[in-house]
Amino acid sequence: MSTQTELPPPPPVSTSDEIDPIRCGFYRSDHLLVRSRKLGELESLIDYCKTTACDIAESDRESYIALLDVATRALQSARHTIDTNLLEISLKTGGVK
């Protein structure tokens, strides 16, 4: 005979009256700034990997650098999205800083 475990009820959902958009915007922008910095660090790491590509066999070097270029473009796209979100948040919370 199997017993079924009951799950606890879900937490109450905040209403729009309880949410402070400015505070949430600041939290979100801090979080996005951290992500943007991390993406910048990854871009720097990829640039470093390109400079050390001479350690790779010549036949594989071109493919390796092409792969790094794709990764760089993906990171740049992610940073652009984050920067756009940061701009939207700053405009909603009182202007560009």
mmCIF file of C-alpha atoms in Angstrom:
data_model
loop_
_atom_site.group_PDB
_atom_site.id
_atom_site.type_symbol
_atom_site.label_atom_id
_atom_site.label_comp_id
_atom_site.label_asym_id
_atom_site.label_seq_id
_atom_site.Cartn_x
_atom_site.Cartn_y
_atom_site.Cartn_z
ATOM 1 C CA MET A 1 0.000 0.000 0.000
ATOM 2 C CA SER A 2 1.509 3.330 -0.964
ATOM 3 C CA THR A 3 0.965 6.518 0.920
ATOM 4 C CA GLN A 4 0.768 9.825 -0.828
ATOM 5 C CA THR A 5 2.634 12.753 0.709
ATOM 6 C CA GLU A 6 0.793 16.036 0.683
ATOM 7 C CA LEU A 7 2.701 19.089 -0.381
ATOM 8 C CA PRO A 8 2.492 22.231 1.737
ATOM 9 C CA PRO A 9 0.406 25.058 0.299
ATOM 10 C CA PRO A 10 2.283 27.503 -1.943
ATOM 11 C CA PRO A 11 3.391 30.818 -0.429
ATOM 12 C CA PRO A 12 1.046 33.754 -0.950
ATOM 13 C CA VAL A 13 1.629 35.752 -4.106
ATOM 14 C CA SER A 14 2.484 39.412 -3.602
ATOM 15 C CA THR A 15 0.016 41.869 -5.002
ATOM 16 C CA SER A 16 1.132 44.850 -7.021
ATOM 17 C CA ASP A 17 0.375 47.050 -3.993
ATOM 18 C CA GLU A 18 2.986 45.187 -1.934
ATOM 19 C CA ILE A 19 5.757 45.380 -4.531
ATOM 20 C CA ASP A 20 7.947 48.472 -4.538
ATOM 21 C CA PRO A 21 9.019 48.871 -8.186
ATOM 22 C CA ILE A 22 11.896 51.179 -7.325
ATOM 23 C CA ARG A 23 13.357 48.782 -4.764
ATOM 24 C CA CYS A 24 12.862 45.820 -7.101
ATOM 25 C CA GLY A 25 14.421 47.806 -9.925
ATOM 26 C CA PHE A 26 17.507 48.600 -7.853
ATOM 27 C CA TYR A 27 17.864 44.961 -6.814
ATOM 28 C CA ARG A 28 17.466 43.820 -10.393
ATOM 29 C CA SER A 29 19.926 46.381 -11.718
ATOM 30 C CA ASP A 30 22.540 45.344 -9.124
ATOM 31 C CA HIS A 31 22.055 41.736 -10.160
ATOM 32 C CA LEU A 32 22.371 42.633 -13.847
ATOM 33 C CA LEU A 33 25.499 44.719 -13.217
ATOM 34 C CA VAL A 34 27.147 41.716 -11.564
ATOM 35 C CA ARG A 35 26.213 39.531 -14.530
ATOM 36 C CA SER A 36 27.532 42.125 -16.966
ATOM 37 C CA ARG A 37 30.874 42.213 -15.132
ATOM 38 C CA LYS A 38 31.078 38.409 -15.178
ATOM 39 C CA LEU A 39 30.420 38.372 -18.926
ATOM 40 C CA GLY A 40 33.167 40.965 -19.369
ATOM 41 C CA GLU A 41 35.545 38.723 -17.434
ATOM 42 C CA LEU A 42 34.641 35.802 -19.690
ATOM 43 C CA GLU A 43 35.290 37.939 -22.773
ATOM 44 C CA SER A 44 38.735 38.781 -21.381
ATOM 45 C CA LEU A 45 39.397 35.097 -20.778
ATOM 46 C CA ILE A 46 38.440 34.284 -24.372
ATOM 47 C CA ASP A 47 40.769 37.018 -25.648
ATOM 48 C CA TYR A 48 43.554 35.483 -23.565
ATOM 49 C CA CYS A 49 42.779 32.045 -25.024
ATOM 50 C CA LYS A 50 43.126 33.507 -28.519
ATOM 51 C CA THR A 51 46.582 34.857 -27.697
ATOM 52 C CA THR A 52 47.698 31.454 -26.446
ATOM 53 C CA ALA A 53 46.399 29.655 -29.549
ATOM 54 C CA CYS A 54 49.983 29.218 -30.746
ATOM 55 C CA ASP A 55 50.192 26.240 -28.340
ATOM 56 C CA ILE A 56 47.590 24.398 -30.428
ATOM 57 C CA ALA A 57 48.475 22.344 -33.467
ATOM 58 C CA GLU A 58 48.325 24.427 -36.634
ATOM 59 C CA SER A 59 45.659 22.191 -38.191
ATOM 60 C CA ASP A 60 43.315 22.793 -35.229
ATOM 61 C CA ARG A 61 44.158 26.438 -34.606
ATOM 62 C CA GLU A 62 41.741 27.931 -37.159
ATOM 63 C CA SER A 63 38.798 25.909 -35.810
ATOM 64 C CA TYR A 64 39.741 26.810 -32.247
ATOM 65 C CA ILE A 65 39.816 30.535 -33.001
ATOM 66 C CA ALA A 66 36.522 30.312 -34.924
ATOM 67 C CA LEU A 67 34.930 28.645 -31.903
ATOM 68 C CA LEU A 68 36.275 31.392 -29.643
ATOM 69 C CA ASP A 69 34.843 34.013 -32.014
ATOM 70 C CA VAL A 70 31.399 32.407 -31.754
ATOM 71 C CA ALA A 71 31.664 32.398 -27.957
ATOM 72 C CA THR A 72 32.706 36.061 -27.971
ATOM 73 C CA ARG A 73 29.724 37.039 -30.124
ATOM 74 C CA ALA A 74 27.362 35.137 -27.808
ATOM 75 C CA LEU A 75 28.789 36.917 -24.763
ATOM 76 C CA GLN A 76 28.534 40.288 -26.483
ATOM 77 C CA SER A 77 24.902 39.576 -27.328
ATOM 78 C CA ALA A 78 24.176 38.659 -23.705
ATOM 79 C CA ARG A 79 25.894 41.828 -22.471
ATOM 80 C CA HIS A 80 23.863 43.906 -24.936
ATOM 81 C CA THR A 81 20.647 42.374 -23.585
ATOM 82 C CA ILE A 82 21.724 43.097 -20.013
ATOM 83 C CA ASP A 83 22.720 46.669 -20.858
ATOM 84 C CA THR A 84 19.333 47.207 -22.525
ATOM 85 C CA ASN A 85 17.562 45.885 -19.425
ATOM 86 C CA LEU A 86 19.659 48.148 -17.196
ATOM 87 C CA LEU A 87 18.720 51.152 -19.321
ATOM 88 C CA GLU A 88 15.023 50.271 -19.103
ATOM 89 C CA ILE A 89 15.256 49.880 -15.319
ATOM 90 C CA SER A 90 17.068 53.176 -14.885
ATOM 91 C CA LEU A 91 14.470 54.981 -16.992
ATOM 92 C CA LYS A 92 11.623 53.462 -14.958
ATOM 93 C CA THR A 93 13.257 54.276 -11.625
ATOM 94 C CA GLY A 94 14.169 57.868 -12.214
ATOM 95 C CA GLY A 95 16.536 58.343 -15.086
ATOM 96 C CA VAL A 96 19.914 57.281 -16.365
ATOM 97 C CA LYS A 97 22.688 57.252 -13.780
#
